[in-house]
Amino acid sequence: DVKVTQSSRYLVKRTGEKVFLECVQDMDHENMFWYRQDPGLGLRLIYFSYDVKMKEKGDIPEGYSVSREKKERFSLILESASTNQTSMYLCASGGWAGGSGQETQYFGPGTRLLVL
Amino acid sequence: GESVGLHLPTLSVQEGDNSIINCAYSNSASDYFIWYKQESGKGPQFIIDIRSNMDKRQGQRVTVLLNKTVKHLSLQIAATQPGDSAVYFCAEQTGANSKLTFGKGITLSVRP
């Protein structure tokens, strides 16, 4: 079974703090993704990575950065947290689905971040 | 805390009935589609996928139907159970290794 883990389920931070969200996958997948999920807005892609030390901006990268030093680990960094970054953050890892022969995405449990 | 299901359309079904969840996708060039299930407080869970060269695919108690003519995807759940209560998302992809585009989701509520 694919396993994607995230370092925290819940986090509370203050405005201006630097925040690190860690994601680890155990399936040797090349591709990893960070999304945020907000009511009424659905899933929005922040950043993704197709390989170690490689990163690409998603649809809403502003205020975020990422790090991929090892294949299994993809970190999301909020350089200076703001209240509008309060959200559910979801990490995903890309791998081959069982039936269709095409890569799909498997999600971690999510980190609910509250910025005060 | 707020639920991911807030503001989403809701489908209410009786336990034991079949459920049909619909999704209209946007890009006629999309060639791969996925259905995810998300329970409250959890991350989305892969259910089933289908490529555009197929119009139907079956899994365990679930069937996905694809109608490319009208850009419509549906998920059918047989004999719906209380554990099926969740938010369901469709996602589309255009070309391998490209980004997924997610639908907003539909809340499935199962009445006992």
mmCIF file of C-alpha atoms in Angstrom:
data_model
loop_
_atom_site.group_PDB
_atom_site.id
_atom_site.type_symbol
_atom_site.label_atom_id
_atom_site.label_comp_id
_atom_site.label_asym_id
_atom_site.label_seq_id
_atom_site.Cartn_x
_atom_site.Cartn_y
_atom_site.Cartn_z
ATOM 1 C CA ASP A 1 0.000 0.000 0.000
ATOM 2 C CA VAL A 2 1.112 3.525 -0.769
ATOM 3 C CA LYS A 3 1.837 5.486 2.338
ATOM 4 C CA VAL A 4 2.096 9.266 2.459
ATOM 5 C CA THR A 5 2.650 10.764 5.889
ATOM 6 C CA GLN A 6 2.606 14.350 7.053
ATOM 7 C CA SER A 7 4.498 15.523 10.106
ATOM 8 C CA SER A 8 1.581 17.122 11.928
ATOM 9 C CA ARG A 9 -2.201 16.764 11.857
ATOM 10 C CA TYR A 10 -2.794 20.121 13.557
ATOM 11 C CA LEU A 11 -0.621 23.197 13.929
ATOM 12 C CA VAL A 12 -1.216 26.584 15.514
ATOM 13 C CA LYS A 13 1.216 29.361 14.632
ATOM 14 C CA ARG A 14 1.473 33.112 15.081
ATOM 15 C CA THR A 15 1.532 35.663 12.270
ATOM 16 C CA GLY A 16 5.083 36.165 11.051
ATOM 17 C CA GLU A 17 6.383 32.795 12.176
ATOM 18 C CA LYS A 18 8.255 30.523 9.787
ATOM 19 C CA VAL A 19 6.366 27.259 9.348
ATOM 20 C CA PHE A 20 7.642 23.928 8.031
ATOM 21 C CA LEU A 21 5.276 21.208 6.841
ATOM 22 C CA GLU A 22 6.930 17.879 6.113
ATOM 23 C CA CYS A 23 5.718 15.107 3.846
ATOM 24 C CA VAL A 24 7.240 11.654 3.399
ATOM 25 C CA GLN A 25 6.286 8.896 0.955
ATOM 26 C CA ASP A 26 7.551 5.333 1.056
ATOM 27 C CA MET A 27 6.898 4.222 -2.527
ATOM 28 C CA ASP A 28 9.913 5.683 -4.334
ATOM 29 C CA HIS A 29 7.668 8.002 -6.352
ATOM 30 C CA GLU A 30 9.260 10.643 -8.531
ATOM 31 C CA ASN A 31 6.480 13.196 -8.209
ATOM 32 C CA MET A 32 5.286 14.986 -5.115
ATOM 33 C CA PHE A 33 2.749 17.780 -4.664
ATOM 34 C CA TRP A 34 1.523 20.294 -2.102
ATOM 35 C CA TYR A 35 -2.090 21.522 -2.130
ATOM 36 C CA ARG A 36 -4.222 23.630 0.116
ATOM 37 C CA GLN A 37 -7.904 22.968 0.561
ATOM 38 C CA ASP A 38 -10.401 25.612 1.558
ATOM 39 C CA PRO A 39 -14.213 25.448 1.804
ATOM 40 C CA GLY A 40 -15.794 26.471 -1.459
ATOM 41 C CA LEU A 41 -12.466 26.632 -3.308
ATOM 42 C CA GLY A 42 -11.537 22.966 -3.513
ATOM 43 C CA LEU A 43 -7.975 21.749 -3.917
ATOM 44 C CA ARG A 44 -5.443 24.246 -5.205
ATOM 45 C CA LEU A 45 -1.903 23.326 -6.209
ATOM 46 C CA ILE A 46 0.840 25.294 -4.459
ATOM 47 C CA TYR A 47 4.052 23.619 -5.666
ATOM 48 C CA PHE A 48 5.139 20.320 -7.108
ATOM 49 C CA SER A 49 8.347 18.454 -7.731
ATOM 50 C CA TYR A 50 9.241 15.897 -10.403
ATOM 51 C CA ASP A 51 12.635 14.998 -8.996
ATOM 52 C CA VAL A 52 15.070 15.656 -6.200
ATOM 53 C CA LYS A 53 16.101 19.319 -5.984
ATOM 54 C CA MET A 54 13.567 20.175 -8.648
ATOM 55 C CA LYS A 55 10.476 22.302 -8.015
ATOM 56 C CA GLU A 56 7.796 23.985 -10.064
ATOM 57 C CA LYS A 57 5.191 26.544 -9.120
ATOM 58 C CA GLY A 58 1.601 25.519 -9.054
ATOM 59 C CA ASP A 59 -1.407 27.800 -9.213
ATOM 60 C CA ILE A 60 -0.922 29.673 -5.921
ATOM 61 C CA PRO A 61 2.797 29.693 -4.976
ATOM 62 C CA GLU A 62 2.880 33.178 -3.429
ATOM 63 C CA GLY A 63 3.929 33.144 0.207
ATOM 64 C CA TYR A 64 5.266 29.595 0.013
ATOM 65 C CA SER A 65 8.474 27.805 -0.862
ATOM 66 C CA VAL A 66 9.427 24.138 -1.016
ATOM 67 C CA SER A 67 12.408 21.883 -0.573
ATOM 68 C CA ARG A 68 13.121 18.422 -2.018
ATOM 69 C CA GLU A 69 16.524 17.283 -0.817
ATOM 70 C CA LYS A 70 15.651 13.581 -0.811
ATOM 71 C CA LYS A 71 13.321 11.673 -3.091
ATOM 72 C CA GLU A 72 11.001 10.561 -0.306
ATOM 73 C CA ARG A 73 10.636 13.936 1.404
ATOM 74 C CA PHE A 74 8.942 17.125 0.211
ATOM 75 C CA SER A 75 8.718 20.107 2.540
ATOM 76 C CA LEU A 76 6.441 23.130 2.325
ATOM 77 C CA ILE A 77 7.701 26.325 3.938
ATOM 78 C CA LEU A 78 5.702 29.379 4.904
ATOM 79 C CA GLU A 79 8.399 32.013 5.204
ATOM 80 C CA SER A 80 6.241 34.402 7.251
ATOM 81 C CA ALA A 81 2.861 32.963 8.119
ATOM 82 C CA SER A 82 -0.207 35.121 7.626
ATOM 83 C CA THR A 83 -3.806 34.610 8.708
ATOM 84 C CA ASN A 84 -4.918 34.001 5.108
ATOM 85 C CA GLN A 85 -2.712 30.910 5.094
ATOM 86 C CA THR A 86 -4.967 29.244 7.622
ATOM 87 C CA SER A 87 -6.038 26.156 5.719
ATOM 88 C CA MET A 88 -5.872 22.403 5.316
ATOM 89 C CA TYR A 89 -2.593 21.433 3.622
ATOM 90 C CA LEU A 90 -2.440 18.203 1.686
ATOM 91 C CA CYS A 91 0.637 16.476 0.341
ATOM 92 C CA ALA A 92 0.369 13.982 -2.530
ATOM 93 C CA SER A 93 2.748 11.529 -4.121
ATOM 94 C CA GLY A 94 2.510 10.368 -7.745
ATOM 95 C CA GLY A 95 2.563 6.706 -8.600
ATOM 96 C CA TRP A 96 1.055 4.110 -10.914
ATOM 97 C CA ALA A 97 -2.532 3.099 -10.256
ATOM 98 C CA GLY A 98 -3.389 -0.556 -10.353
ATOM 99 C CA GLY A 99 -5.643 -0.732 -13.360
ATOM 100 C CA SER A 100 -5.371 2.102 -15.798
ATOM 101 C CA GLY A 101 -1.628 2.015 -16.314
ATOM 102 C CA GLN A 102 -1.285 5.699 -15.662
ATOM 103 C CA GLU A 103 0.190 7.651 -12.813
ATOM 104 C CA THR A 104 -2.221 8.885 -10.214
ATOM 105 C CA GLN A 105 -1.820 10.839 -6.984
ATOM 106 C CA TYR A 106 -2.060 9.477 -3.474
ATOM 107 C CA PHE A 107 -2.697 11.867 -0.615
ATOM 108 C CA GLY A 108 -1.490 12.158 2.941
ATOM 109 C CA PRO A 109 -3.865 12.737 5.871
ATOM 110 C CA GLY A 110 -3.471 16.517 5.773
ATOM 111 C CA THR A 111 -2.251 19.179 8.179
ATOM 112 C CA ARG A 112 -4.780 21.667 9.475
ATOM 113 C CA LEU A 113 -2.903 24.917 10.053
ATOM 114 C CA LEU A 114 -4.310 27.811 12.054
ATOM 115 C CA VAL A 115 -2.420 31.107 11.909
ATOM 116 C CA LEU A 116 -3.364 33.548 14.659
ATOM 117 C CA GLY B 1 -13.602 23.635 12.584
ATOM 118 C CA GLU B 2 -14.887 24.139 9.064
ATOM 119 C CA SER B 3 -15.690 21.103 6.984
ATOM 120 C CA VAL B 4 -14.355 20.554 3.489
ATOM 121 C CA GLY B 5 -17.979 19.822 2.613
ATOM 122 C CA LEU B 6 -19.181 23.339 3.413
ATOM 123 C CA HIS B 7 -20.956 24.992 0.469
ATOM 124 C CA LEU B 8 -20.876 21.797 -1.589
ATOM 125 C CA PRO B 9 -23.936 20.240 -3.227
ATOM 126 C CA THR B 10 -25.265 17.260 -1.289
ATOM 127 C CA LEU B 11 -26.633 13.957 -2.478
ATOM 128 C CA SER B 12 -28.732 12.129 0.099
ATOM 129 C CA VAL B 13 -29.432 8.422 -0.418
ATOM 130 C CA GLN B 14 -31.028 5.642 1.578
ATOM 131 C CA GLU B 15 -28.746 2.951 2.910
ATOM 132 C CA GLY B 16 -28.803 0.012 0.529
ATOM 133 C CA ASP B 17 -29.750 2.079 -2.518
ATOM 134 C CA ASN B 18 -27.392 2.746 -5.401
ATOM 135 C CA SER B 19 -25.738 6.175 -5.591
ATOM 136 C CA ILE B 20 -24.781 8.077 -8.703
ATOM 137 C CA ILE B 21 -22.402 10.991 -8.340
ATOM 138 C CA ASN B 22 -21.882 13.163 -11.385
ATOM 139 C CA CYS B 23 -19.061 15.380 -12.551
ATOM 140 C CA ALA B 24 -18.774 17.648 -15.570
ATOM 141 C CA TYR B 25 -15.193 18.168 -16.650
ATOM 142 C CA SER B 26 -13.870 21.148 -18.506
ATOM 143 C CA ASN B 27 -11.163 20.120 -20.982
ATOM 144 C CA SER B 28 -12.079 18.026 -24.000
ATOM 145 C CA ALA B 29 -8.393 17.090 -24.325
ATOM 146 C CA SER B 30 -8.305 15.461 -20.872
ATOM 147 C CA ASP B 31 -7.380 11.814 -21.184
ATOM 148 C CA TYR B 32 -7.317 10.513 -17.628
ATOM 149 C CA PHE B 33 -9.845 10.806 -14.815
ATOM 150 C CA ILE B 34 -9.871 9.864 -11.157
ATOM 151 C CA TRP B 35 -12.470 9.704 -8.420
ATOM 152 C CA TYR B 36 -11.435 10.433 -4.838
ATOM 153 C CA LYS B 37 -13.316 10.039 -1.568
ATOM 154 C CA GLN B 38 -12.596 12.324 1.365
ATOM 155 C CA GLU B 39 -13.939 11.594 4.811
ATOM 156 C CA SER B 40 -14.155 14.319 7.408
ATOM 157 C CA GLY B 41 -10.726 15.247 8.764
ATOM 158 C CA LYS B 42 -8.835 12.983 6.365
ATOM 159 C CA GLY B 43 -6.977 13.311 3.099
ATOM 160 C CA PRO B 44 -8.570 12.301 -0.230
ATOM 161 C CA GLN B 45 -8.478 8.573 -0.903
ATOM 162 C CA PHE B 46 -8.129 7.139 -4.422
ATOM 163 C CA ILE B 47 -11.222 5.151 -5.439
ATOM 164 C CA ILE B 48 -11.029 4.375 -9.134
ATOM 165 C CA ASP B 49 -9.639 5.807 -12.349
ATOM 166 C CA ILE B 50 -10.356 5.599 -16.072
ATOM 167 C CA ARG B 51 -8.536 6.528 -19.237
ATOM 168 C CA SER B 52 -10.238 8.248 -22.145
ATOM 169 C CA ASN B 53 -9.989 5.158 -24.371
ATOM 170 C CA MET B 54 -12.571 3.489 -22.125
ATOM 171 C CA ASP B 55 -16.158 4.412 -21.304
ATOM 172 C CA LYS B 56 -16.681 2.181 -18.300
ATOM 173 C CA ARG B 57 -14.587 0.638 -15.575
ATOM 174 C CA GLN B 58 -15.665 -1.388 -12.573
ATOM 175 C CA GLY B 59 -14.170 -1.841 -9.172
ATOM 176 C CA GLN B 60 -15.433 -3.320 -5.978
ATOM 177 C CA ARG B 61 -18.959 -1.907 -5.576
ATOM 178 C CA VAL B 62 -18.026 1.104 -7.712
ATOM 179 C CA THR B 63 -18.322 1.815 -11.417
ATOM 180 C CA VAL B 64 -17.013 4.837 -13.289
ATOM 181 C CA LEU B 65 -18.657 5.898 -16.543
ATOM 182 C CA LEU B 66 -17.118 8.332 -18.989
ATOM 183 C CA ASN B 67 -19.045 10.166 -21.694
ATOM 184 C CA LYS B 68 -16.541 12.152 -23.715
ATOM 185 C CA THR B 69 -19.197 13.552 -26.050
ATOM 186 C CA VAL B 70 -20.721 15.636 -23.272
ATOM 187 C CA LYS B 71 -17.617 15.745 -21.037
ATOM 188 C CA HIS B 72 -19.331 13.912 -18.223
ATOM 189 C CA LEU B 73 -17.998 11.509 -15.621
ATOM 190 C CA SER B 74 -20.037 9.584 -13.099
ATOM 191 C CA LEU B 75 -19.360 7.357 -10.123
ATOM 192 C CA GLN B 76 -21.868 4.688 -9.265
ATOM 193 C CA ILE B 77 -21.799 3.089 -5.823
ATOM 194 C CA ALA B 78 -23.800 -0.088 -5.411
ATOM 195 C CA ALA B 79 -25.657 -0.855 -2.170
ATOM 196 C CA THR B 80 -24.568 2.363 -0.477
ATOM 197 C CA GLN B 81 -23.428 1.973 3.116
ATOM 198 C CA PRO B 82 -23.046 4.483 5.977
ATOM 199 C CA GLY B 83 -19.274 4.271 5.531
ATOM 200 C CA ASP B 84 -19.695 5.720 2.055
ATOM 201 C CA SER B 85 -20.718 9.063 3.535
ATOM 202 C CA ALA B 86 -18.002 11.496 2.449
ATOM 203 C CA VAL B 87 -17.115 14.191 -0.050
ATOM 204 C CA TYR B 88 -16.374 12.830 -3.526
ATOM 205 C CA PHE B 89 -14.100 14.627 -6.016
ATOM 206 C CA CYS B 90 -13.443 14.010 -9.635
ATOM 207 C CA ALA B 91 -10.103 14.982 -11.161
ATOM 208 C CA GLU B 92 -8.974 15.251 -14.777
ATOM 209 C CA GLN B 93 -5.552 15.219 -16.380
ATOM 210 C CA THR B 94 -4.370 16.184 -19.849
ATOM 211 C CA GLY B 95 -1.315 14.189 -20.805
ATOM 212 C CA ALA B 96 0.911 12.076 -18.608
ATOM 213 C CA ASN B 97 2.782 13.902 -15.861
ATOM 214 C CA SER B 98 0.626 17.005 -16.169
ATOM 215 C CA LYS B 99 -1.242 18.551 -13.278
ATOM 216 C CA LEU B 100 -4.560 17.261 -12.065
ATOM 217 C CA THR B 101 -7.546 19.586 -12.130
ATOM 218 C CA PHE B 102 -10.016 18.850 -9.338
ATOM 219 C CA GLY B 103 -13.737 19.385 -9.202
ATOM 220 C CA LYS B 104 -15.212 21.143 -6.178
ATOM 221 C CA GLY B 105 -16.723 17.954 -4.788
ATOM 222 C CA ILE B 106 -20.109 16.575 -3.823
ATOM 223 C CA THR B 107 -21.160 15.496 -0.352
ATOM 224 C CA LEU B 108 -22.773 12.052 -0.176
ATOM 225 C CA SER B 109 -25.000 11.582 2.857
ATOM 226 C CA VAL B 110 -26.340 8.095 3.589
ATOM 227 C CA ARG B 111 -29.612 7.855 5.527
ATOM 228 C CA PRO B 112 -29.960 4.820 7.813
#
